Structure formats: C-alpha cells, structure tokens
Coordinates of C-alpha atoms in Angstrom, one line a residue:
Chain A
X1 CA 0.0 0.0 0.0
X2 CA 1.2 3.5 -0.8
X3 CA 2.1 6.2 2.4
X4 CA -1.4 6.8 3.5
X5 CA -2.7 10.8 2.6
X6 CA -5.4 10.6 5.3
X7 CA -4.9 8.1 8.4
X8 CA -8.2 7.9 10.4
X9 CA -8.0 6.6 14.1
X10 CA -10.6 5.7 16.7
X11 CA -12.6 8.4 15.2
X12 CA -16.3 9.2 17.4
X13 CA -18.9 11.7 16.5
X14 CA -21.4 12.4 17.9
X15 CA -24.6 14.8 16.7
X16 CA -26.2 16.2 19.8
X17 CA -26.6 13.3 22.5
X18 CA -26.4 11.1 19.3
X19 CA -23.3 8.7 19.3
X20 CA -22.7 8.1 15.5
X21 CA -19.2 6.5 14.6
X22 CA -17.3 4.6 17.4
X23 CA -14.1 4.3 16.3
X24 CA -13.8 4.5 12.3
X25 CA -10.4 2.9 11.5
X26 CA -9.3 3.7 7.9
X27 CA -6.6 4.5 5.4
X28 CA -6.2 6.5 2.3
X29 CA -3.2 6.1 0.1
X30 CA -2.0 8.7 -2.1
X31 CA -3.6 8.4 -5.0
X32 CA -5.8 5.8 -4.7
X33 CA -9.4 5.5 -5.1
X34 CA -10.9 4.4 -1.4
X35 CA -15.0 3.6 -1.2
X36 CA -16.7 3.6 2.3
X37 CA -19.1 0.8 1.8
X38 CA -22.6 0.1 3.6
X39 CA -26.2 -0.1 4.6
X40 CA -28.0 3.4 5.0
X41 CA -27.3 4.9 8.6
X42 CA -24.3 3.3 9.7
X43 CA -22.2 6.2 9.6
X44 CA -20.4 6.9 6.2
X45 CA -21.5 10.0 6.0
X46 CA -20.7 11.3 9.3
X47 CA -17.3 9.9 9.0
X48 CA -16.6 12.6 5.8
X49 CA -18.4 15.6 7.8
X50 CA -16.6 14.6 10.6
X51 CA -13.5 14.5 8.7
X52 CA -14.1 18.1 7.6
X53 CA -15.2 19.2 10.9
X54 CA -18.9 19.6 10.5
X55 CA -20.0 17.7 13.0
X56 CA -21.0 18.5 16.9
X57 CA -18.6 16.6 18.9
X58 CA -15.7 14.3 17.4
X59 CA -12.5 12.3 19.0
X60 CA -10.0 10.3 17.7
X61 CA -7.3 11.2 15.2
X62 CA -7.9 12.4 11.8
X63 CA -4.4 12.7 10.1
X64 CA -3.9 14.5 6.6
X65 CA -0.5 14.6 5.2
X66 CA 1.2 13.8 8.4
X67 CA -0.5 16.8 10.2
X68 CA -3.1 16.3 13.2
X69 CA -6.7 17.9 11.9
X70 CA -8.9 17.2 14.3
X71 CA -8.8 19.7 16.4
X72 CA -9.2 22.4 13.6
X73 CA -12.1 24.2 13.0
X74 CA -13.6 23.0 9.1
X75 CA -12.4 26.4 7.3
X76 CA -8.6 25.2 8.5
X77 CA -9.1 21.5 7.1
X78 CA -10.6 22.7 4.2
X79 CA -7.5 25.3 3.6
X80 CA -5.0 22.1 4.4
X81 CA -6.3 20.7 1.5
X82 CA -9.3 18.2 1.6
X83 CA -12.5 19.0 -0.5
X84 CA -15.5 18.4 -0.1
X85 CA -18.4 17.3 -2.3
X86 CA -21.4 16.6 0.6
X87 CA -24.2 14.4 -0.5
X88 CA -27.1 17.0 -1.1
X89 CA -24.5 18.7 -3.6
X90 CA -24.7 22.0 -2.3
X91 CA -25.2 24.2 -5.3
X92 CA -26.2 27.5 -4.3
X93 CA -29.8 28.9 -5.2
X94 CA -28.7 32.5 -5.2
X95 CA -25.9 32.3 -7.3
X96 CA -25.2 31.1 -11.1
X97 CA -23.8 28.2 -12.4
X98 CA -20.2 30.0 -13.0
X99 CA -20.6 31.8 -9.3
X100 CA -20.8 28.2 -8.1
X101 CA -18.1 26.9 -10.1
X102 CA -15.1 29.7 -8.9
X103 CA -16.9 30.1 -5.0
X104 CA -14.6 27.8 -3.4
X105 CA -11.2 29.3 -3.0
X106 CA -7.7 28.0 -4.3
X107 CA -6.2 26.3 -1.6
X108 CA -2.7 25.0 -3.4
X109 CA -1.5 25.1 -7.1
X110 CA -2.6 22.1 -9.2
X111 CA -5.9 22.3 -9.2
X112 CA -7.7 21.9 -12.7
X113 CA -7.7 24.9 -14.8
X114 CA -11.3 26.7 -16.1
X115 CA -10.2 25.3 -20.0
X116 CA -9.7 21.8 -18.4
X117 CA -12.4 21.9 -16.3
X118 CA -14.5 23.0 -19.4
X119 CA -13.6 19.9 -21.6
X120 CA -14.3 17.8 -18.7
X121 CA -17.5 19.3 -18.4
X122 CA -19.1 21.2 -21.3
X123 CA -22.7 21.3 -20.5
X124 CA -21.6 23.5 -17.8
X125 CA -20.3 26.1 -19.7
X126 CA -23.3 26.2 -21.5
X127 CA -25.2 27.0 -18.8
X128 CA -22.8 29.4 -17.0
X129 CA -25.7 32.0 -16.5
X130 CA -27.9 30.0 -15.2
X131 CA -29.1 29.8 -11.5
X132 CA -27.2 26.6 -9.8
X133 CA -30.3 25.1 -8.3
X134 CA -32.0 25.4 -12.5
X135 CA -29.5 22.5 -13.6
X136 CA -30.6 18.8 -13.7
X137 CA -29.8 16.5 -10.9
X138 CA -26.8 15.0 -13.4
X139 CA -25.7 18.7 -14.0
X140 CA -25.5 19.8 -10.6
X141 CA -23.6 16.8 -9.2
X142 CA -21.2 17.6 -12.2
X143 CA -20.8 21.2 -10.9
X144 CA -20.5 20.0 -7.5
X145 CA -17.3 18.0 -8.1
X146 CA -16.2 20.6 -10.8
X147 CA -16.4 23.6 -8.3
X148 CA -13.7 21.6 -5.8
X149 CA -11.1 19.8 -8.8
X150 CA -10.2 24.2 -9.2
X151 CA -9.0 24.6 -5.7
X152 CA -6.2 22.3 -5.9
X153 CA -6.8 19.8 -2.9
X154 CA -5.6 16.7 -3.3
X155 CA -7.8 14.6 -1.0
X156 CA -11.6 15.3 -2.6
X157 CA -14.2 13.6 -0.2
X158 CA -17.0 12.5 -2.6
X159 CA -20.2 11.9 -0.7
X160 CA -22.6 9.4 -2.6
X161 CA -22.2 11.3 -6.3
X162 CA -24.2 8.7 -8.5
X163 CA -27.2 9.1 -6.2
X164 CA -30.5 9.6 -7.9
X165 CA -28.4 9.7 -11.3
X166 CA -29.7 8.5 -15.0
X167 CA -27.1 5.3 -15.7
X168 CA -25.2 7.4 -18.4
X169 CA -24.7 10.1 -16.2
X170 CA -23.5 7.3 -13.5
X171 CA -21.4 6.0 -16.4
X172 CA -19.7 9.4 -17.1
X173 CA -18.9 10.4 -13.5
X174 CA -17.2 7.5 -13.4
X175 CA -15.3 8.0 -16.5
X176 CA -14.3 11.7 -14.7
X177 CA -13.3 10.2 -11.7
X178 CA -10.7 7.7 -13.5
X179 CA -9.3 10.8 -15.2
X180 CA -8.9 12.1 -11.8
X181 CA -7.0 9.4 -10.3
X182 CA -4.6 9.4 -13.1
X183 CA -4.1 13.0 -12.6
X184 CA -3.0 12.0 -9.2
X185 CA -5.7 13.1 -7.2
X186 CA -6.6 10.9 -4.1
X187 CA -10.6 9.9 -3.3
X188 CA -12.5 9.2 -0.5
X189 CA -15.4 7.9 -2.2
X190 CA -19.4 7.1 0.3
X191 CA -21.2 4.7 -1.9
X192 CA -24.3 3.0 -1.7
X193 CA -24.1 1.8 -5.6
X194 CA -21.8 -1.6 -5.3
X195 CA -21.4 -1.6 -8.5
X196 CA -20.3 2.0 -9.5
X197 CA -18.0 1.5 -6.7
X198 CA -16.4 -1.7 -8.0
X199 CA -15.7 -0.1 -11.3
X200 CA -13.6 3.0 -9.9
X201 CA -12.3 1.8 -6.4
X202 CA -8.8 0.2 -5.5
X203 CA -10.2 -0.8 -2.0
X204 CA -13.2 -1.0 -0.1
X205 CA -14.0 -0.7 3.6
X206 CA -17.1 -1.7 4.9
X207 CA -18.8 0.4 7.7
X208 CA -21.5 -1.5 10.1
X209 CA -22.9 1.1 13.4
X210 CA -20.2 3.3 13.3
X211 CA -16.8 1.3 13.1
X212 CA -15.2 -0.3 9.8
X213 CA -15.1 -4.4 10.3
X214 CA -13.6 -5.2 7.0
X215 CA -11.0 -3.9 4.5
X216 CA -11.4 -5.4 1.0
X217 CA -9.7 -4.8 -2.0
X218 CA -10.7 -4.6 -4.8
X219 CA -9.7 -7.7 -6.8
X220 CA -11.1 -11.2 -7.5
X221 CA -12.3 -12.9 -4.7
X222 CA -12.4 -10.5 -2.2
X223 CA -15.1 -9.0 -4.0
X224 CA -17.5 -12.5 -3.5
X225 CA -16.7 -12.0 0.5
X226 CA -17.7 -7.6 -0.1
X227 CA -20.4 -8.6 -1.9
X228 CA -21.6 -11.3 0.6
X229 CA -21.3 -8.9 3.4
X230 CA -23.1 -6.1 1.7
X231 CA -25.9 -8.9 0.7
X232 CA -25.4 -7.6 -2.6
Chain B
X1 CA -54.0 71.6 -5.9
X2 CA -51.4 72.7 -4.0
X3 CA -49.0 75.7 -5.3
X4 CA -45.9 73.9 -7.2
X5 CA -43.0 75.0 -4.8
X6 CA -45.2 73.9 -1.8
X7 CA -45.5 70.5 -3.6
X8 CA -41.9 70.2 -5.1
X9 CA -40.6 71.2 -1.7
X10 CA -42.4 68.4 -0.3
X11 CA -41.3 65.7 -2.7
X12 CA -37.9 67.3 -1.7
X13 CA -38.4 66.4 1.8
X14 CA -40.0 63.3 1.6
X15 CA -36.8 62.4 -0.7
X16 CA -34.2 63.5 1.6
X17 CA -35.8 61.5 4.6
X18 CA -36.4 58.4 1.8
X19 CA -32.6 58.8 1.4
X20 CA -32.0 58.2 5.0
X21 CA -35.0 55.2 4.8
X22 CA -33.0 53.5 2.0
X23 CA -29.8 53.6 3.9
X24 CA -30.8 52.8 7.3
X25 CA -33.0 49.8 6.0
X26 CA -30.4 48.7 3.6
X27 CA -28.2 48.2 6.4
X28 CA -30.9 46.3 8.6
X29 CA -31.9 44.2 5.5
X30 CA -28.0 43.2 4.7
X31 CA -27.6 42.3 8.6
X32 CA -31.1 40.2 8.7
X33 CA -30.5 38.8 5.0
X34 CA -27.2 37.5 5.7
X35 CA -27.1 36.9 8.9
X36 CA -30.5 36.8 10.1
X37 CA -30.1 39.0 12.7
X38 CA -33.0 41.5 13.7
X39 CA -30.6 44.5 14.6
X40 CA -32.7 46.8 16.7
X41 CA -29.9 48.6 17.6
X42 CA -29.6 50.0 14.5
X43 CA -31.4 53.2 15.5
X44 CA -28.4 53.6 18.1
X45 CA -25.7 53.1 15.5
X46 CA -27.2 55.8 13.6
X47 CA -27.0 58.0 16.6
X48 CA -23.9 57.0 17.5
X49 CA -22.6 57.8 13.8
X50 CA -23.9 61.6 13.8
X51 CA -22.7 62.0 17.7
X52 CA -19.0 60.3 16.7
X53 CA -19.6 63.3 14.0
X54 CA -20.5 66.0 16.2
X55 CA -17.6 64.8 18.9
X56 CA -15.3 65.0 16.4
X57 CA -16.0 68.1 15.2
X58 CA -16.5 69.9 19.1
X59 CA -13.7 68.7 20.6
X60 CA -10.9 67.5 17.7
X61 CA -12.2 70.3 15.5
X62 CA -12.0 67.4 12.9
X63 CA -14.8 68.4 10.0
X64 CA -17.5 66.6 8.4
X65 CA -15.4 65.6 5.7
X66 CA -12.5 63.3 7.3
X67 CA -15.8 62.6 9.6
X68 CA -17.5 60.7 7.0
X69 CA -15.2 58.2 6.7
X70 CA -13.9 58.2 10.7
X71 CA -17.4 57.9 12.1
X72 CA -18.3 55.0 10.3
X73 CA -15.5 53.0 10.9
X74 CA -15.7 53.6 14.5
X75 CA -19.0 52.3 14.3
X76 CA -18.2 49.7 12.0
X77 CA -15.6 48.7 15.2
X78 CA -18.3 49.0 17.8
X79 CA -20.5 46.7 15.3
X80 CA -17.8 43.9 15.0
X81 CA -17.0 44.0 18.8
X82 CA -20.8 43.6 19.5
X83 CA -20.9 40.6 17.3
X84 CA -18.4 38.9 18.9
X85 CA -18.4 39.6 21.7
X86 CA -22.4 39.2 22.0
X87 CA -24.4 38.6 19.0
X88 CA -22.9 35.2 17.9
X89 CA -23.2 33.3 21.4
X90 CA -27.1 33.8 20.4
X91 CA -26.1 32.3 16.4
X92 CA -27.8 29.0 16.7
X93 CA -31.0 30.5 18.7
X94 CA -34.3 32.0 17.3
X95 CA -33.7 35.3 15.7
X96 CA -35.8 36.8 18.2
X97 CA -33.5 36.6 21.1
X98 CA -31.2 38.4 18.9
X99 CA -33.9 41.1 18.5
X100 CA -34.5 41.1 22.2
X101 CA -30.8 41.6 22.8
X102 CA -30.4 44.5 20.0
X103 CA -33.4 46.1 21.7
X104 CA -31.7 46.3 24.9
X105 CA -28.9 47.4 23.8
X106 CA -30.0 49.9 22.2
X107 CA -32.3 51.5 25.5
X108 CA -28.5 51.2 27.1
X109 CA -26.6 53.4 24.5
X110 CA -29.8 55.5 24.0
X111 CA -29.7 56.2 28.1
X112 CA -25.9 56.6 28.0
X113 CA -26.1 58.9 25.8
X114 CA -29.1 61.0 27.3
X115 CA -27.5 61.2 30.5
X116 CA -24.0 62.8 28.9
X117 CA -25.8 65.0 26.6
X118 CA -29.4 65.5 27.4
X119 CA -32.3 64.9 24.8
X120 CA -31.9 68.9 23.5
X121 CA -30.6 68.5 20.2
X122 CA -26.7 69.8 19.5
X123 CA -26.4 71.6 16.2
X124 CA -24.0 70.4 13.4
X125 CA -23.1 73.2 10.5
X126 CA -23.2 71.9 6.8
X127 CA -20.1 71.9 5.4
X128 CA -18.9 75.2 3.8
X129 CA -18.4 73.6 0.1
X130 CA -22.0 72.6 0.6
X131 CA -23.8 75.7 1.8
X132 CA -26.1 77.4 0.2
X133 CA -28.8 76.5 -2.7
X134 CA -30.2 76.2 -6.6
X135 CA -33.0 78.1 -7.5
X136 CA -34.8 75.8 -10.0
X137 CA -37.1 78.2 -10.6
X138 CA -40.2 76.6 -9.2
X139 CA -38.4 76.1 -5.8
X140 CA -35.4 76.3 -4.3
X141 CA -33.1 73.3 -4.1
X142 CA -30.5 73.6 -0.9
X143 CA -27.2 72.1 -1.9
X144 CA -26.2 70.0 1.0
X145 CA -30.1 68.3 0.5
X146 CA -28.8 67.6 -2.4
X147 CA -25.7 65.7 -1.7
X148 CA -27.8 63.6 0.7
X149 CA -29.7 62.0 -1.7
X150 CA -27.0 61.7 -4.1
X151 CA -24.5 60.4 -1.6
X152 CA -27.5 57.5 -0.5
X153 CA -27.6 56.7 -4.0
X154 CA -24.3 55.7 -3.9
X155 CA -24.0 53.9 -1.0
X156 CA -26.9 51.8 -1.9
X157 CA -25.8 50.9 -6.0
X158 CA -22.3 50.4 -4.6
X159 CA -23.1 48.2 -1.4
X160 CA -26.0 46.4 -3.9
X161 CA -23.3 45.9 -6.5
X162 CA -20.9 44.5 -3.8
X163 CA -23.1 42.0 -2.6
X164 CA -24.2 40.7 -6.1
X165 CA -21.7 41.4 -8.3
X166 CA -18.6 40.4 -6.9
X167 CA -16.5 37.5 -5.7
X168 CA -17.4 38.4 -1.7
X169 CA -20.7 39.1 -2.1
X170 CA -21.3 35.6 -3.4
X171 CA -19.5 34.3 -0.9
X172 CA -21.9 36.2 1.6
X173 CA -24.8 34.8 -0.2
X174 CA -23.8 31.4 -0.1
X175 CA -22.7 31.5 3.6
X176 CA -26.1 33.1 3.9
X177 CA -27.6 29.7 2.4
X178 CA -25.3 27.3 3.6
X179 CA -22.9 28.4 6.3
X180 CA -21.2 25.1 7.0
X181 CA -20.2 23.9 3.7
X182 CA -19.2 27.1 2.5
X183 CA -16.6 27.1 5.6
X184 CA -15.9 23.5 4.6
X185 CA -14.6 24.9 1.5
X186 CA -11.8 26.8 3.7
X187 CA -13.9 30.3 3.8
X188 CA -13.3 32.0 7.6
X189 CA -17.0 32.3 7.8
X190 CA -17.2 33.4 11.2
X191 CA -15.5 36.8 10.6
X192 CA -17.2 36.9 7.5
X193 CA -20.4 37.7 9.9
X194 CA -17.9 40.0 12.1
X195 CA -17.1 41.9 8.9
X196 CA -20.5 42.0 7.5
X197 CA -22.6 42.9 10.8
X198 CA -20.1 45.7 11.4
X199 CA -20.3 46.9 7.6
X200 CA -23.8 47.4 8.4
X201 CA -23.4 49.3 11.6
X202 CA -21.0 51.4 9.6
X203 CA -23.9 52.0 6.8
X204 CA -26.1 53.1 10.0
X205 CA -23.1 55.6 11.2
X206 CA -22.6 57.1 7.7
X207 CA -26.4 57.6 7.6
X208 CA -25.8 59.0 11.1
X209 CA -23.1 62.1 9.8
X210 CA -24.8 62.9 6.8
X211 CA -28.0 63.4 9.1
X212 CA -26.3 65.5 11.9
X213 CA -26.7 69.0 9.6
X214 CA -30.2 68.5 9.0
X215 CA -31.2 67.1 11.9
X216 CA -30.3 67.9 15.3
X217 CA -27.9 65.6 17.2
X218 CA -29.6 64.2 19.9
X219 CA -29.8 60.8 21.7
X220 CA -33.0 59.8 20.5
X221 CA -32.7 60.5 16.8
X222 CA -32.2 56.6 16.6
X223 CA -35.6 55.8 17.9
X224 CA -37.7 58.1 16.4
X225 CA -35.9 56.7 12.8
X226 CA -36.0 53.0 13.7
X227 CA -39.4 51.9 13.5
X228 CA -40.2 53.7 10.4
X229 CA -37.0 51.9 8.9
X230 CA -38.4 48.8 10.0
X231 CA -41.4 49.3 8.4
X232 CA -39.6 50.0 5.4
X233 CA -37.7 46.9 5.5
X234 CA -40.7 44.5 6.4
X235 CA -42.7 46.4 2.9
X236 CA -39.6 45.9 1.2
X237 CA -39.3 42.5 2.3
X238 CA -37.0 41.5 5.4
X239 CA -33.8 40.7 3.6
X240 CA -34.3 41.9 0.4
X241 CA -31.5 44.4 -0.2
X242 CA -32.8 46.0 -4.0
X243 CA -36.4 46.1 -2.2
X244 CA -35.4 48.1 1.3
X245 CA -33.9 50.4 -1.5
X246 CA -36.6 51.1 -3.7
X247 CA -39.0 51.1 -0.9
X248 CA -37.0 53.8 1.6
X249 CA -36.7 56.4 -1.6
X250 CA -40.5 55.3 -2.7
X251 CA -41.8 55.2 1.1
X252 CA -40.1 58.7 1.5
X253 CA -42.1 60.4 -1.7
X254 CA -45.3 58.8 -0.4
X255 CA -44.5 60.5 2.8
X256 CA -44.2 63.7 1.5
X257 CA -47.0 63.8 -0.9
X258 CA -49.1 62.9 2.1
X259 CA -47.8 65.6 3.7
X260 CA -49.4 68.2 1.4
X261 CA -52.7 65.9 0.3
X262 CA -54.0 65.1 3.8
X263 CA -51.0 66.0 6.5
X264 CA -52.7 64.4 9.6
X265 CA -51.7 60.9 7.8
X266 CA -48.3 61.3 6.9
X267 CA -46.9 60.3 10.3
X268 CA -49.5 57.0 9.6
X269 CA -49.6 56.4 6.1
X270 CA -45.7 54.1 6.2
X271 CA -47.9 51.8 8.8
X272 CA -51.1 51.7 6.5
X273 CA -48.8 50.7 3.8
X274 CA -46.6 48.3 5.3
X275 CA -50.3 46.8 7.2
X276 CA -51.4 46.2 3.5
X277 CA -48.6 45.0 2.2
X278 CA -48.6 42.2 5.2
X279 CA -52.4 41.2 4.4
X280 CA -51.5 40.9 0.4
X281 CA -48.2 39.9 0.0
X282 CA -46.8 38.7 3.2
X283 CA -43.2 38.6 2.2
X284 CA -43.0 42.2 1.2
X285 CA -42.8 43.7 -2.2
X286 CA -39.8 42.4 -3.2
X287 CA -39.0 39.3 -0.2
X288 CA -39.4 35.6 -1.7
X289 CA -42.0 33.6 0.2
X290 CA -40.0 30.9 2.2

C-alpha cells in the first residue's frame, strides 16, 4: 500500500446526545481510489463531515499529510487541502452556475484549470448564466465535483455522487473520476451503488454502526466476500 | 391643488428623509438577510454615527469631511465588537432573542447617551463647500439636501453591487444559504459575519453624519428613525436588499405627498402601507416567500 494521505484513528462523533461513529479505522493512500461501503445509517456519511469538521462533537485522530486535523475548525481543514463534495451537492440557489463553479477558494496550485475543467464538463459552460439550483440532478452533481477539482486539494471527499443519477450520467462520473485518479488526485469515495464502486475503487471498507469491520480490496475474490457482506 | 414650490418642496423632503429610509434599512436588510439577525440597535448606530460626528468636530475640530469616513469605521468597530463579543453566542438560537438583545442594547446606548448630553438637540453646520442653494425656478433646491440624496444613491448601487456582483458578495450569499459547507470549503465564515454585521453598523453611522446638519444631534434621533426603517424593511421584504432600496426612496415620496394631500396621515400612512402589504403579499414587495 502506498504512504497513507489521510490516516483515520478511533474516530467518534457524535450529533447532539447522538453517538454516530465509534471508532472508524481507515486509510487512504495517495492516489488511490478508497469507497466507504454500507447499509444506509451506519455512519459513512458522518465519517466525511466529521473528517471536515462539520460535526457537533468528534474524537480520535484524523491525520492528513502527516498533520493532526482534528482539532481544527472546518475552514482550517478545508485550507489544508481536503475538499469536499457533501451528499445534497450544495449548489447554491442564489448564485449562477459560474458563481458556483469559482466560489470555493484556491487552496494550493494544481488544481484543474477553467479550459480543463471546461472539456471535462461542457454542458456547464453552457449554462454558466444559469441559476445553480436550474441545472438537472446530473448537471449539478457535475458542478458540485467541478467547483472543488479548481482549488487544488488533493484529497476530494465524494459523498454518494451517482445518487439519484440517469445510468449514463452514472457511467460518465465514473469515466471523470478515472481521469482524476490518473491526474494523481486521491478519493475518498461514500457509496451506496456496489457496483459503481467496483468499477472505480482500488479498496473497499465496509462500515457497520459506526466502526469499519472489514478492508477489502478490490480484486477477485475479495469482491464474493464484499459482496456477501453487503448482501449484494 | 397645492402651489408647485409647496408640492416640489415636499417631494424634496419626503426624498431627503427616503434617502436616510433606503440607507438605514439597507443596512438592517443586509444584517437580517445575511445573517438573520433582527438588529434593533440599528437606530443607536445611527445616533452613535452623527454623535462620533459632532464629537469630532466639538472637541478635535476634525470636519464633516475626514468625519465621513472616521465615524463610520468607529462604528463599523463598535458593530464587530458587539458581534463577537455578544451577537454570535445567540447564532444557533431563534432570531428573536437576537432582536431582544439589539433592543436592549440599544435603551442602554440610548440612556448613556441622554444622560451625557441631554435629549436637546446639539447643532452640526453643513459643510462650507456645501452651503447654500439652486434656484430651480419653481423652488429652491438647498445644496447640501442635495448631496444627501445623491450620496444614499451611492451607498446603496455600490453596497447592492458589492453583494451581487462580486466574488465576496457571493461568498456572503452562499454562507447566507449554507454556512457550514461554505466554511468547509476553507472560507473563515465566522469573521465573514464579524465583517458584514459591522459593515452594516458602519452604513447606519454614515447615515448618522450625513444626518447631523439637517437634523439635530440628539440621543433619541435613533428611535424616532428605527421603526419607520423597520417598516420599510418588512414592505420591502425583510432581507431583500434591491427592495429596502426602492422602498426607503418610494416610502419617503409617499411620505411627502401625504404631507401636502391630507398632513394628519403622513406620520401614519408608512404603517397603513406596510399593514397592506402584510395582508397581500406577506413577504414584502420584493421578499421571496419561504
């Protein structure tokens, strides 16, 4: 396995008096392609807000690039370098397409430029003037991982991007997020689609109430055990 | 029908006071649209603005000039520090607790105030490159009236084209919508709400100096201006910034022309408005219904 970009230790969060993950144990390489696997409500996607910071109360360790995150506030973790893409998409109602697209700020060179982000996705550019919230659910899940590839972070936290998505649309996120990989960026992928998963991951871990019990990945037989375990 | 100088003078009047409307409930529109914050204290920024004025003037000798930029900022200061040092402990409550807070401490600068100055009003001279007036021919046009309602036209197209026409102002809106995952994107969103809750105390103390020579400077300038203002805003519609706009300068002419039509309503008609506006359109001329 390559130097792990993000180590996550005995990582708890809790929302209110609500005790969500208890103890998510987890690596990403650099440059790999890492899925959070499992059953609605078990705690994938409090393990990426709480990764970012977003949620009430967290412990544990959450280590990006050899630095200690936890204990900064979401702006900082966002500034060292991990983007986010949340599961609802969060385009903005009050601003345009390109508004949305430039909004986040550039956190480190290498970030896609607006021409490559434009061949990657040209439908957007179309529809630069348009409010964000006016695109199709395909169209705003684009801009939602365009807005993040400009900042330059190399860790983008995907949360659940096929979701609700036409198969071709499915299809071509997945062709974008191969593209990404072999630009070198790394991806912390939630999925509830096995499948999707399969076809872009290099390892899987599967989450059950708040802890990861398996590591799987993803090659050959492993995937019989994955899929047994996800009764898929 | 009235003679034409008695009703030009009018409109005059009810524009110079709709310039102070559209400035004073621009501010109180960008604080609640933004940050949802019912500022009731901005009646005691404005004061505070045209005594910072008057100070600076009595006891500096510093003019009305160099105090249109000072007064403001010191506001602007007093704003951020009352943000955080007060404001955002009450973030995740019910805006009215905000309101209540606002309101109180406004009745505590308000009594500072009348207990170091009294309530009789201390006099502020227009400046000299603004004295005197125009004779349009069908009434007569003082200069520094003028200015005011030119000046509030600026303030207004440049803070409106601010907030919807540049990189920060979209980032204002956006936190507006979705505070957390616009600071998950690396955006220091709580100073953002610092800077923006003490930009609009600043609007309120720039309204505040460019009132002090036509109004006298007294403590309770601030209240007698605030409820109209928040009338404005709720006809408007509470966070609309282009609506609190339109509707100060509009609200002011209707004002006036009351004035000369049937006078015992003008200190009414802003509530008769604003009561029809909440039984038609509830979310204000210009608010989007949530």
């Amino acid at each position: 396995m390559a130097e792990p970009l993000l180590k996550v230790a005995g990582l708890q969060a809790w929302y209110g008096e609500s005790h969500i993950l208890h103890g998510m144990d987890f690596e990403v390489p650099k440059g790999e392609v890492v899925t959070l696997l499992g059953r609605n409500g078990v705690g994938k996607t409090t393990t990426l807000r709480a990764i970012m910071g977003l949620t009430g109360r967290r412990t544990g360790s959450v280590v990006f690039e050899g630095r200690e995150t936890i204990t900064l506030p979401s702006d900082k973790v966002g500034r060292a370098g991990i983007a986010y893409c949340p599961e609802e998409r969060g385009i903005f109602a009050s601003l345009t397409v390109a508004e949305n697209l430039v909004l986040p700020p550039v956190v480190r060179p290498g970030g896609l430029s607006m021409d490559e982000l434009k061949e990657l996705f040209p439908r957007l550019w179309e529809r630069a003037s348009s409010q964000g919230t006016k695109l199709s659910g395909g169209e705003q899940q684009m801009l939602a991982i365009a807005r993040i590839l400009r900042t330059g972070a190399p860790l983008l936290l995907l949360d659940e991007p096929t979701e609700g998505l036409a198969p071709v649309i499915v299809q071509h996120i997945g062709r974008i997020l191969h593209q990404l990989k072999e630009r070198g960026f790394t991806i912390l992928l939630v999925e509830q689609n096995f499948h999707f998963a399969a076809s872009v991951a290099d390892r899987h871990y599967v989450v059950e109430h708040g802890r990861v019990i398996d590591c799987v990945p993803n090659a050959g037989a492993d995937l019989g055990r994955l899929k047994s375990q996800l009764g898929v | 029908m009235p003679p034409l100088p008695v009703l030009m003078g009018q409109l005059l009047l009810g524009l110079i006071n709709g310039a102070f409307y559209a400035v004073l409930s621009l501010g109180l529109a960008l604080i609640f649209g933004l940050l949802n914050i019912i500022n009731f204290a901005h009646g005691a920024q404005y004061m505070m603005g045209a005594f910072v004025a008057w100070l600076l003037l009595t006891v500096t000798g510093i003019g009305f000039w160099p105090a249109l930029l000072i007064s403001p900022i010191v506001i602007g200061l007093f704003g951020m520090a009352v943000e955080r040092t007060m404001l955002r402990r009450l973030a995740k409550l019910d805006p009215l607790y905000g309101l209540l807070l606002t309101f109180g401490l406004a009745l505590v600068i308000e009594g500072l105030f009348r207990q170091q100055y009294g309530v009789s009003g201390q006099p502020y001279q227009v400046p000299s490159a603004l004295q005197g007036g125009i004779n349009l021919g069908f009434m007569f046009l003082p200069i520094y009236r003028g200015f005011v309602v030119i000046a509030s036209l600026v303030i207004c197209l440049g803070t409106w084209l601010a907030i919807d026409k540049t990189k920060l102002g979209a980032l204002l809106r956006a936190a507006t919508e979705n505070p957390s995952l616009v600071r998950a994107f690396g955006v220091n969103v709580p100073l953002m709400i610092t800077a923006t809750y003490g930009f609009g105390a600043a609007l309120a103390g720039i309204a505040g100096v460019l009132a002090a020579p036509v109004y006298a400077v007294n403590p309770l300038m601030g209240s007698n201006i605030i409820i109209i203002v928040f009338a404005v805003v709720v006809i408007g519609g509470m966070g609309s910034i282009l609506g609190s706009v339109l509707t100060g300068f509009g609200l002011g002419l209707v004002e006036g022309l009351t004035k000369v039509f049937y006078p015992e309503a003008s200190s009414t008609v802003i509530f008769v408005i604003m009561a029809i506006v909440l039984l038609v359109k509830p979310a204000g001329l210009f608010g989007k219904a949530s």
